[in-house]
Amino acid sequence: MENNLKETGRRQFFKEAAALGVMGTIGGGYLLSSCNQPNKKKSTSTYEAPVFPEKAPDGKVLKAGLIGCGGRGTGAAVNFINAGPNLLLDRTPEQFEEFLRSAIVWMDQNPEQTTRERLITLYAWNELGEGGYLVPTKGDPEASYLKIVKKITSEYSRKTKNKK
């Protein structure tokens, strides 16, 4: 017997898993039961169901942002991390640096919408005394995010001094 199951890549795996989730959310039961109409002419087309491997195939690192809170966010995070190798959840220092740079570019392009001091507000709530702090954490013991803040502010400071 020939195996007609096709291999799926990691991106295709997540795409098809998301499509299946959307179908269930918008009423997969209704869609499936709507096929049961006795007077309706039956379609002769075929449908090839996607193959969902137990784990996503290995490959280059895929990044995902965590959206949600409480059990939904935590559950989504656990599902994503358990879906295969080389899967990175949430933000990365590179994405954070890109965000800071894009904020500065936005202020340059929209001076009428910025404060005179050209402030970018960074807020990190780590439950340290119920306040907001930017601090090294177990997940970032090298303080990558703080080093990026220093790097960007130093570059910006030099840039503005050279303009004067």
C-alpha positions as a Markdown table, in Angstrom:
| # | Residue | x | y | z |
|---|---|---|---|---|
| 1 | Met | 0.0 | 0.0 | 0.0 |
| 2 | Glu | 1.4 | 3.4 | -1.0 |
| 3 | Asn | 1.7 | 6.1 | 1.7 |
| 4 | Asn | 0.1 | 9.3 | 0.2 |
| 5 | Leu | 0.8 | 11.4 | 3.3 |
| 6 | Lys | 3.0 | 14.3 | 2.5 |
| 7 | Glu | 5.6 | 15.7 | 4.7 |
| 8 | Thr | 4.9 | 19.1 | 6.2 |
| 9 | Gly | 7.3 | 21.9 | 7.1 |
| 10 | Arg | 7.3 | 23.7 | 10.4 |
| 11 | Arg | 5.6 | 26.9 | 9.0 |
| 12 | Gln | 3.0 | 24.8 | 7.2 |
| 13 | Phe | 2.5 | 22.9 | 10.5 |
| 14 | Phe | 1.6 | 26.1 | 12.4 |
| 15 | Lys | -0.4 | 27.5 | 9.5 |
| 16 | Glu | -2.6 | 24.4 | 9.3 |
| 17 | Ala | -2.9 | 24.1 | 13.1 |
| 18 | Ala | -4.1 | 27.7 | 13.2 |
| 19 | Ala | -6.6 | 27.1 | 10.4 |
| 20 | Leu | -8.0 | 24.2 | 12.3 |
| 21 | Gly | -8.3 | 26.3 | 15.4 |
| 22 | Val | -10.1 | 29.1 | 13.5 |
| 23 | Met | -12.5 | 26.6 | 12.0 |
| 24 | Gly | -13.4 | 25.3 | 15.5 |
| 25 | Thr | -13.8 | 28.8 | 16.8 |
| 26 | Ile | -16.1 | 30.0 | 14.0 |
| 27 | Gly | -18.4 | 27.0 | 14.2 |
| 28 | Gly | -16.7 | 23.9 | 12.8 |
| 29 | Gly | -19.7 | 21.9 | 13.9 |
| 30 | Tyr | -22.1 | 24.0 | 11.8 |
| 31 | Leu | -19.8 | 23.8 | 8.8 |
| 32 | Leu | -19.6 | 20.0 | 9.1 |
| 33 | Ser | -23.3 | 19.5 | 9.8 |
| 34 | Ser | -24.3 | 21.7 | 6.9 |
| 35 | Cys | -23.1 | 18.9 | 4.6 |
| 36 | Asn | -26.0 | 16.7 | 5.8 |
| 37 | Gln | -28.7 | 18.0 | 3.5 |
| 38 | Pro | -30.7 | 15.2 | 1.9 |
| 39 | Asn | -32.1 | 17.1 | -1.1 |
| 40 | Lys | -28.8 | 18.8 | -1.9 |
| 41 | Lys | -26.7 | 17.4 | -4.8 |
| 42 | Lys | -23.6 | 15.8 | -3.5 |
| 43 | Ser | -20.2 | 17.1 | -4.5 |
| 44 | Thr | -17.8 | 14.8 | -6.1 |
| 45 | Ser | -14.7 | 16.8 | -5.2 |
| 46 | Thr | -12.2 | 15.3 | -2.8 |
| 47 | Tyr | -10.5 | 16.9 | 0.2 |
| 48 | Glu | -7.0 | 16.0 | 1.3 |
| 49 | Ala | -6.8 | 16.5 | 5.1 |
| 50 | Pro | -3.6 | 18.1 | 6.3 |
| 51 | Val | -1.1 | 15.9 | 8.1 |
| 52 | Phe | -0.4 | 17.0 | 11.6 |
| 53 | Pro | 2.8 | 15.4 | 12.9 |
| 54 | Glu | 3.2 | 15.1 | 16.6 |
| 55 | Lys | 6.0 | 17.6 | 16.6 |
| 56 | Ala | 7.1 | 20.4 | 14.2 |
| 57 | Pro | 10.1 | 19.4 | 12.1 |
| 58 | Asp | 13.5 | 20.8 | 13.0 |
| 59 | Gly | 14.7 | 23.8 | 11.2 |
| 60 | Lys | 15.8 | 27.4 | 11.7 |
| 61 | Val | 14.5 | 29.2 | 14.8 |
| 62 | Leu | 10.9 | 30.3 | 14.5 |
| 63 | Lys | 9.8 | 33.2 | 16.8 |
| 64 | Ala | 6.4 | 33.8 | 18.2 |
| 65 | Gly | 5.0 | 36.6 | 20.4 |
| 66 | Leu | 2.9 | 35.8 | 23.4 |
| 67 | Ile | -0.5 | 37.3 | 23.2 |
| 68 | Gly | -3.0 | 36.7 | 26.0 |
| 69 | Cys | -3.1 | 36.5 | 29.7 |
| 70 | Gly | -3.7 | 34.1 | 32.5 |
| 71 | Gly | -4.4 | 30.5 | 31.4 |
| 72 | Arg | -4.9 | 31.4 | 27.7 |
| 73 | Gly | -1.5 | 33.0 | 27.4 |
| 74 | Thr | 0.2 | 30.3 | 29.5 |
| 75 | Gly | -1.5 | 27.5 | 27.7 |
| 76 | Ala | -0.6 | 29.0 | 24.3 |
| 77 | Ala | 3.0 | 29.4 | 25.4 |
| 78 | Val | 3.2 | 25.8 | 26.6 |
| 79 | Asn | 1.7 | 24.5 | 23.4 |
| 80 | Phe | 4.0 | 26.5 | 21.2 |
| 81 | Ile | 7.2 | 25.4 | 23.1 |
| 82 | Asn | 6.2 | 21.8 | 23.1 |
| 83 | Ala | 5.4 | 21.8 | 19.4 |
| 84 | Gly | 9.0 | 21.2 | 18.3 |
| 85 | Pro | 12.7 | 22.1 | 18.4 |
| 86 | Asn | 14.1 | 25.6 | 17.8 |
| 87 | Leu | 10.9 | 27.5 | 18.8 |
| 88 | Leu | 11.5 | 30.9 | 20.5 |
| 89 | Leu | 8.7 | 32.4 | 22.4 |
| 90 | Asp | 8.0 | 36.1 | 23.1 |
| 91 | Arg | 10.4 | 38.9 | 22.5 |
| 92 | Thr | 14.1 | 38.8 | 21.8 |
| 93 | Pro | 16.8 | 41.3 | 22.5 |
| 94 | Glu | 17.0 | 42.0 | 18.7 |
| 95 | Gln | 13.3 | 42.7 | 18.5 |
| 96 | Phe | 13.6 | 45.0 | 21.5 |
| 97 | Glu | 16.5 | 46.9 | 19.9 |
| 98 | Glu | 14.4 | 47.2 | 16.7 |
| 99 | Phe | 11.5 | 48.6 | 18.7 |
| 100 | Leu | 13.7 | 51.2 | 20.3 |
| 101 | Arg | 15.2 | 52.3 | 17.0 |
| 102 | Ser | 11.8 | 52.5 | 15.3 |
| 103 | Ala | 10.5 | 54.6 | 18.2 |
| 104 | Ile | 13.4 | 57.1 | 17.7 |
| 105 | Val | 12.7 | 57.1 | 13.9 |
| 106 | Trp | 9.1 | 57.8 | 14.6 |
| 107 | Met | 9.9 | 60.7 | 16.9 |
| 108 | Asp | 12.3 | 62.1 | 14.1 |
| 109 | Gln | 9.4 | 61.9 | 11.6 |
| 110 | Asn | 6.7 | 63.2 | 13.9 |
| 111 | Pro | 8.3 | 66.0 | 16.0 |
| 112 | Glu | 4.9 | 67.7 | 16.5 |
| 113 | Gln | 3.6 | 64.6 | 18.2 |
| 114 | Thr | 6.5 | 64.1 | 20.6 |
| 115 | Thr | 7.4 | 65.8 | 23.9 |
| 116 | Arg | 10.1 | 68.5 | 23.8 |
| 117 | Glu | 12.3 | 66.1 | 25.8 |
| 118 | Arg | 11.6 | 63.4 | 23.2 |
| 119 | Leu | 10.8 | 60.7 | 25.8 |
| 120 | Ile | 10.3 | 57.0 | 25.1 |
| 121 | Thr | 8.6 | 55.3 | 28.0 |
| 122 | Leu | 9.8 | 51.8 | 28.8 |
| 123 | Tyr | 7.9 | 49.9 | 31.5 |
| 124 | Ala | 8.6 | 46.5 | 32.9 |
| 125 | Trp | 6.3 | 45.1 | 35.6 |
| 126 | Asn | 8.2 | 42.3 | 37.3 |
| 127 | Glu | 6.3 | 42.4 | 40.6 |
| 128 | Leu | 9.3 | 43.8 | 42.4 |
| 129 | Gly | 7.5 | 45.7 | 45.1 |
| 130 | Glu | 4.6 | 46.0 | 42.7 |
| 131 | Gly | 6.5 | 48.6 | 40.7 |
| 132 | Gly | 8.1 | 48.8 | 37.3 |
| 133 | Tyr | 11.7 | 48.1 | 36.9 |
| 134 | Leu | 14.2 | 47.2 | 34.1 |
| 135 | Val | 16.3 | 44.6 | 35.8 |
| 136 | Pro | 18.2 | 41.4 | 34.8 |
| 137 | Thr | 16.1 | 38.3 | 35.3 |
| 138 | Lys | 16.7 | 34.6 | 35.4 |
| 139 | Gly | 15.6 | 34.6 | 31.7 |
| 140 | Asp | 18.1 | 37.3 | 30.8 |
| 141 | Pro | 21.0 | 37.0 | 33.3 |
| 142 | Glu | 23.4 | 38.9 | 31.0 |
| 143 | Ala | 21.0 | 41.9 | 31.1 |
| 144 | Ser | 20.7 | 42.0 | 27.3 |
| 145 | Tyr | 17.8 | 44.4 | 27.4 |
| 146 | Leu | 19.5 | 46.8 | 29.7 |
| 147 | Lys | 22.6 | 46.7 | 27.5 |
| 148 | Ile | 20.5 | 47.6 | 24.5 |
| 149 | Val | 18.9 | 50.5 | 26.3 |
| 150 | Lys | 22.4 | 51.8 | 27.1 |
| 151 | Lys | 23.6 | 51.2 | 23.5 |
| 152 | Ile | 20.7 | 53.0 | 21.9 |
| 153 | Thr | 20.7 | 55.9 | 24.4 |
| 154 | Ser | 24.5 | 56.3 | 24.0 |
| 155 | Glu | 24.2 | 56.3 | 20.2 |
| 156 | Tyr | 21.3 | 58.8 | 20.3 |
| 157 | Ser | 23.2 | 61.1 | 22.7 |
| 158 | Arg | 26.2 | 61.1 | 20.4 |
| 159 | Lys | 24.0 | 61.8 | 17.4 |
| 160 | Thr | 22.3 | 64.8 | 19.1 |
| 161 | Lys | 25.6 | 66.2 | 20.4 |
| 162 | Asn | 27.0 | 66.1 | 16.8 |
| 163 | Lys | 24.0 | 68.0 | 15.5 |
| 164 | Lys | 24.7 | 71.0 | 17.8 |
